[in-house]
């Protein structure tokens, strides 16, 4: 049996690293195809989904004397930003956006992420301190 030289050891290591990298690449490339075909890795997340996110439940409540509502969006200019979800404070739309980590931000409390759109609406009411929410201009 030939003696293992440094050159053969490095060649074998490079071949194994290349094979491992190619396998990981194939697995990564197959993952989006599986999700596009409707196969979800998380079967418990069925229902309203957009961009792989689970849509929060609708709500309608009075918080500190202000009516806050949230529901899946039926369309409109901001649907692509709000993840398909609309939030209203006293019947005026509060512009909300989901973050990549699952938290939500609003135009009123942009630098304070919260876990849900309901929490974003409550944070906006707290921040407004009784002032009226003005409509956010669409571009």
Coordinates of N, CA and C in Angstrom, one line a residue:
X1 N 0.8 -1.2 0.0 CA 0.0 0.0 0.0 C 0.9 1.2 0.0
X2 N 0.6 2.2 -0.9 CA 1.4 3.4 -1.0 C 1.3 4.2 0.3
X3 N 2.4 4.9 0.6 CA 2.5 5.7 1.8 C 1.6 7.0 1.5
X4 N 0.9 7.5 2.6 CA 0.1 8.6 2.4 C 1.0 9.9 2.5
X5 N 1.0 10.6 1.4 CA 1.8 11.8 1.3 C 0.9 13.0 1.6
X6 N 1.6 14.1 1.8 CA 0.9 15.3 2.1 C 0.0 15.7 0.9
X7 N 0.5 15.5 -0.3 CA -0.3 15.9 -1.5 C -1.5 15.0 -1.6
X8 N -1.4 13.7 -1.3 CA -2.6 12.8 -1.4 C -3.6 13.2 -0.3
X9 N -3.1 13.6 0.9 CA -4.0 13.9 2.0 C -4.8 15.2 1.6
X10 N -4.1 16.2 1.1 CA -4.8 17.4 0.7 C -5.7 17.2 -0.5
X11 N -5.4 16.4 -1.4 CA -6.3 16.1 -2.5 C -7.5 15.4 -2.1
X12 N -7.4 14.5 -1.1 CA -8.6 13.8 -0.6 C -9.4 14.7 0.2
X13 N -8.8 15.6 1.0 CA -9.6 16.6 1.8 C -10.4 17.5 0.9
X14 N -9.7 18.0 -0.2 CA -10.4 18.9 -1.1 C -11.5 18.2 -1.8
X15 N -11.4 16.9 -2.2 CA -12.4 16.2 -2.9 C -13.6 16.0 -1.9
X16 N -13.4 15.7 -0.7 CA -14.4 15.5 0.3 C -15.2 16.8 0.6
X17 N -14.4 17.9 0.7 CA -15.0 19.2 0.9 C -15.9 19.6 -0.3
X18 N -15.4 19.4 -1.5 CA -16.2 19.7 -2.7 C -17.5 18.9 -2.7
X19 N -17.4 17.6 -2.4 CA -18.6 16.7 -2.4 C -19.6 17.2 -1.4
X20 N -19.1 17.6 -0.2 CA -20.0 18.0 0.9 C -20.7 19.3 0.5
X21 N -19.9 20.2 -0.1 CA -20.5 21.5 -0.5 C -21.5 21.3 -1.6
X22 N -21.2 20.4 -2.6 CA -22.2 20.2 -3.7 C -23.5 19.6 -3.1
X23 N -23.3 18.7 -2.1 CA -24.5 18.1 -1.5 C -25.4 19.1 -0.8
X24 N -24.7 20.0 -0.1 CA -25.4 21.1 0.6 C -26.1 22.0 -0.4
X25 N -25.4 22.3 -1.5 CA -26.0 23.2 -2.5 C -27.2 22.6 -3.2
X26 N -27.2 21.3 -3.5 CA -28.3 20.6 -4.0 C -29.5 20.6 -3.1
X27 N -29.2 20.4 -1.8 CA -30.3 20.4 -0.8 C -30.9 21.8 -0.7
X28 N -30.1 22.8 -0.7 CA -30.6 24.2 -0.6 C -31.4 24.5 -1.9
X29 N -31.0 24.1 -3.0 CA -31.8 24.4 -4.3 C -33.1 23.6 -4.3
X30 N -33.1 22.4 -3.7 CA -34.4 21.7 -3.7 C -35.4 22.2 -2.7
X31 N -35.0 22.9 -1.7 CA -35.9 23.4 -0.6 C -36.9 24.3 -1.2
X32 N -36.6 25.4 -2.0 CA -37.6 26.3 -2.6 C -38.5 25.6 -3.5
X33 N -38.0 24.6 -4.2 CA -38.9 23.8 -5.1 C -40.0 23.1 -4.4
X34 N -39.6 22.5 -3.2 CA -40.6 21.8 -2.4 C -41.6 22.7 -1.9
X35 N -41.2 23.9 -1.4 CA -42.2 24.9 -0.9 C -43.1 25.4 -2.0
X36 N -42.5 25.6 -3.2 CA -43.3 26.1 -4.3 C -44.4 25.1 -4.8
X37 N -44.0 23.8 -4.6 CA -45.0 22.8 -5.0 C -46.1 22.6 -4.0
X38 N -46.1 23.4 -2.9 CA -47.1 23.2 -1.9 C -46.7 22.3 -0.7
X39 N -45.5 21.7 -0.7 CA -45.1 20.9 0.3 C -44.5 21.8 1.4
X40 N -45.1 21.8 2.6 CA -44.6 22.7 3.6 C -43.8 21.9 4.6
X41 N -42.7 22.4 5.1 CA -42.0 21.7 6.1 C -42.7 21.9 7.5
X42 N -43.6 22.8 7.6 CA -44.4 23.1 8.8 C -45.8 22.9 8.6
X43 N -46.4 21.7 8.7 CA -47.8 21.5 8.3 C -48.7 22.2 9.3
X44 N -48.3 22.6 10.5 CA -49.2 23.3 11.4 C -49.5 24.7 10.9
X45 N -48.7 25.2 10.0 CA -48.9 26.5 9.4 C -49.8 26.5 8.2
X46 N -51.0 26.2 8.3 CA -51.9 26.2 7.2 C -52.8 27.4 7.3
X47 N -53.5 27.8 6.2 CA -54.4 28.9 6.3 C -53.8 30.1 5.5
X48 N -54.0 31.3 6.1 CA -53.5 32.5 5.5 C -52.0 32.6 5.6
X49 N -51.3 32.5 4.4 CA -49.9 32.6 4.4 C -49.4 33.5 3.3
X50 N -48.4 34.3 3.6 CA -47.9 35.1 2.5 C -46.4 35.2 2.8
X51 N -45.6 34.9 1.8 CA -44.1 34.9 1.9 C -43.7 33.9 3.0
X52 N -44.4 32.8 3.2 CA -44.0 31.9 4.2 C -44.4 32.2 5.6
X53 N -45.1 33.3 5.8 CA -45.5 33.7 7.2 C -46.9 33.3 7.5
X54 N -47.2 33.0 8.7 CA -48.5 32.7 9.1 C -49.2 34.0 9.5
X55 N -50.4 34.3 9.0 CA -51.2 35.5 9.2 C -51.8 35.5 10.6
X56 N -51.6 36.5 11.4 CA -52.2 36.6 12.7 C -53.7 36.6 12.7
X57 N -54.3 36.3 13.8 CA -55.7 36.2 13.9 C -56.3 37.6 13.9
X58 N -57.5 37.8 13.4 CA -58.1 39.1 13.4 C -58.5 39.6 14.8
X59 N -58.5 40.9 15.1 CA -58.9 41.4 16.4 C -59.7 42.7 16.2
X60 N -60.5 43.0 17.2 CA -61.3 44.2 17.2 C -61.6 44.5 18.7
X61 N -61.0 45.5 19.2 CA -61.1 45.9 20.6 C -61.0 47.4 20.9
X62 N -61.3 47.8 22.1 CA -61.1 49.2 22.5 C -60.0 49.1 23.5
X63 N -58.9 49.9 23.2 CA -57.8 50.0 24.0 C -57.5 51.5 24.4
X64 N -57.6 51.8 25.7 CA -57.4 53.1 26.2 C -58.4 54.1 25.5
X65 N -59.6 53.7 25.2 CA -60.6 54.5 24.6 C -60.5 54.6 23.1
X66 N -59.6 53.9 22.5 CA -59.4 54.0 21.0 C -59.8 52.6 20.5
X67 N -60.5 52.6 19.4 CA -60.9 51.3 18.7 C -59.7 50.9 17.8
X68 N -59.2 49.7 18.1 CA -58.2 49.1 17.3 C -58.7 47.8 16.6
X69 N -58.3 47.7 15.4 CA -58.8 46.5 14.6 C -57.6 46.0 13.8
X70 N -57.7 44.7 13.5 CA -56.7 44.1 12.6 C -57.3 42.9 11.9
X71 N -57.0 42.7 10.7 CA -57.6 41.7 9.9 C -56.8 41.4 8.6
X72 N -56.9 40.3 8.0 CA -56.2 40.0 6.8 C -56.6 41.1 5.7
X73 N -55.7 41.6 5.0 CA -55.9 42.7 4.0 C -56.6 42.1 2.8
X74 N -57.5 42.8 2.2 CA -58.2 42.3 1.1 C -57.7 42.9 -0.2
X75 N -56.6 43.7 -0.1 CA -56.0 44.3 -1.3 C -55.5 45.7 -0.9
X76 N -55.2 46.5 -1.8 CA -54.8 47.9 -1.5 C -53.3 48.1 -1.8
X77 N -52.9 49.3 -1.7 CA -51.5 49.7 -2.1 C -50.5 49.1 -1.1
X78 N -50.8 48.9 0.1 CA -49.8 48.5 1.1 C -49.7 47.1 1.4
X79 N -50.5 46.3 0.6 CA -50.5 44.8 1.0 C -49.2 44.2 0.9
X80 N -48.3 44.6 0.0 CA -47.0 43.9 -0.1 C -46.1 44.3 1.1
X81 N -46.3 45.4 1.7 CA -45.5 45.8 2.9 C -46.1 45.2 4.2
X82 N -47.4 45.2 4.3 CA -48.0 44.7 5.5 C -48.2 43.2 5.6
X83 N -47.6 42.5 4.7 CA -47.7 41.0 4.8 C -49.1 40.5 4.6
X84 N -50.0 41.3 3.9 CA -51.4 40.9 3.7 C -52.2 41.1 5.0
X85 N -51.8 42.0 5.9 CA -52.5 42.3 7.1 C -52.8 43.8 7.3
X86 N -54.0 44.2 7.6 CA -54.3 45.6 7.8 C -54.7 45.9 9.3
X87 N -54.2 47.0 9.8 CA -54.5 47.4 11.2 C -55.0 48.8 11.1
X88 N -56.1 49.1 12.0 CA -56.8 50.3 12.0 C -56.8 50.9 13.4
X89 N -56.7 52.2 13.6 CA -56.9 52.9 14.8 C -58.0 53.9 14.6
X90 N -59.1 53.7 15.2 CA -60.3 54.6 15.0 C -60.6 54.7 13.5
X91 N -60.6 53.6 12.8 CA -61.0 53.5 11.4 C -60.0 54.1 10.5
X92 N -58.8 54.5 10.9 CA -57.7 55.0 10.1 C -56.6 54.0 10.0
X93 N -56.2 53.6 8.8 CA -55.2 52.6 8.7 C -53.9 52.9 9.3
X94 N -53.4 52.0 10.1 CA -52.0 52.2 10.7 C -51.1 51.3 9.8
X95 N -50.2 51.9 9.2 CA -49.2 51.2 8.3 C -48.3 50.3 9.1
X96 N -48.4 49.0 8.9 CA -47.6 48.0 9.7 C -46.9 47.1 8.7
X97 N -45.7 46.6 9.1 CA -44.9 45.7 8.3 C -44.3 44.6 9.2
X98 N -44.3 43.4 8.7 CA -43.6 42.3 9.4 C -42.1 42.4 9.1
X99 N -41.4 42.0 10.2 CA -39.9 41.9 10.0 C -39.6 40.5 9.7
X100 N -38.4 40.3 9.2 CA -37.9 38.9 8.9 C -37.9 38.0 10.1
X101 N -37.7 38.5 11.3 CA -37.7 37.7 12.5 C -39.1 37.4 13.1
X102 N -40.1 37.8 12.4 CA -41.5 37.6 12.9 C -42.1 38.7 13.7
X103 N -41.3 39.7 14.0 CA -41.8 40.8 14.8 C -42.5 41.8 13.8
X104 N -43.2 42.8 14.4 CA -43.9 43.8 13.6 C -43.5 45.2 14.0
X105 N -43.6 46.1 13.0 CA -43.3 47.5 13.3 C -44.4 48.3 12.6
X106 N -44.6 49.5 13.1 CA -45.6 50.4 12.5 C -45.0 51.7 12.2
X107 N -45.7 52.5 11.4 CA -45.1 53.8 11.0 C -45.0 54.7 12.3
X108 N -45.8 54.5 13.3 CA -45.8 55.3 14.5 C -44.6 54.8 15.4
X109 N -44.4 53.5 15.6 CA -43.4 53.0 16.5 C -42.4 52.2 15.7
X110 N -41.7 52.8 14.7 CA -40.9 52.1 13.7 C -39.7 51.5 14.3
X111 N -39.1 52.0 15.4 CA -37.9 51.5 16.0 C -38.1 50.6 17.2
X112 N -39.4 50.2 17.4 CA -39.7 49.4 18.6 C -40.5 48.2 18.1
X113 N -39.8 47.1 17.6 CA -40.6 46.0 17.1 C -41.4 45.3 18.2
X114 N -42.5 44.8 17.9 CA -43.4 44.1 18.8 C -43.8 42.7 18.2
X115 N -44.3 41.8 19.0 CA -44.6 40.4 18.5 C -45.8 40.3 17.6
X116 N -46.8 41.2 17.7 CA -48.0 41.0 16.9 C -48.5 42.3 16.4
X117 N -49.4 42.3 15.4 CA -50.0 43.5 14.9 C -50.9 44.2 16.0
X118 N -51.5 43.3 16.8 CA -52.3 43.9 18.0 C -51.4 44.7 18.9
X119 N -50.2 44.2 19.2 CA -49.2 44.9 20.0 C -48.8 46.2 19.3
X120 N -48.6 46.1 18.0 CA -48.2 47.3 17.2 C -49.3 48.4 17.3
X121 N -50.6 48.0 17.2 CA -51.7 48.9 17.4 C -51.7 49.5 18.8
X122 N -51.5 48.7 19.8 CA -51.5 49.2 21.2 C -50.3 50.2 21.4
X123 N -49.2 49.8 20.8 CA -48.0 50.7 21.0 C -48.3 52.1 20.3
X124 N -49.0 52.0 19.1 CA -49.3 53.3 18.4 C -50.2 54.1 19.3
X125 N -51.2 53.5 19.9 CA -52.2 54.3 20.7 C -51.4 54.9 21.9
X126 N -50.5 54.1 22.5 CA -49.7 54.7 23.6 C -48.8 55.9 23.1
X127 N -48.2 55.7 21.9 CA -47.3 56.8 21.4 C -48.1 58.0 21.0
X128 N -49.3 57.8 20.5 CA -50.1 58.9 20.0 C -50.6 59.8 21.2
X129 N -50.7 59.2 22.4 CA -51.2 60.0 23.6 C -52.4 60.8 23.3
X130 N -53.4 60.2 22.6 CA -54.7 60.9 22.4 C -54.7 61.7 21.1
X131 N -53.6 61.9 20.4 CA -53.7 62.6 19.1 C -54.3 61.7 18.1
X132 N -54.8 62.3 17.0 CA -55.4 61.5 16.0 C -54.3 60.9 15.1
X133 N -54.6 59.7 14.6 CA -53.7 59.1 13.6 C -54.0 59.6 12.2
X134 N -53.0 60.2 11.6 CA -53.2 60.7 10.2 C -53.0 59.6 9.2
X135 N -53.7 59.6 8.1 CA -53.5 58.6 7.1 C -52.1 58.7 6.5
X136 N -51.5 57.5 6.3 CA -50.1 57.4 5.7 C -50.2 57.6 4.2
X137 N -49.5 58.6 3.6 CA -49.6 58.8 2.2 C -49.1 57.6 1.4
X138 N -49.8 57.2 0.4 CA -49.3 56.1 -0.5 C -48.4 56.7 -1.6
X139 N -47.4 56.0 -1.9 CA -46.5 56.4 -3.0 C -47.0 56.0 -4.3

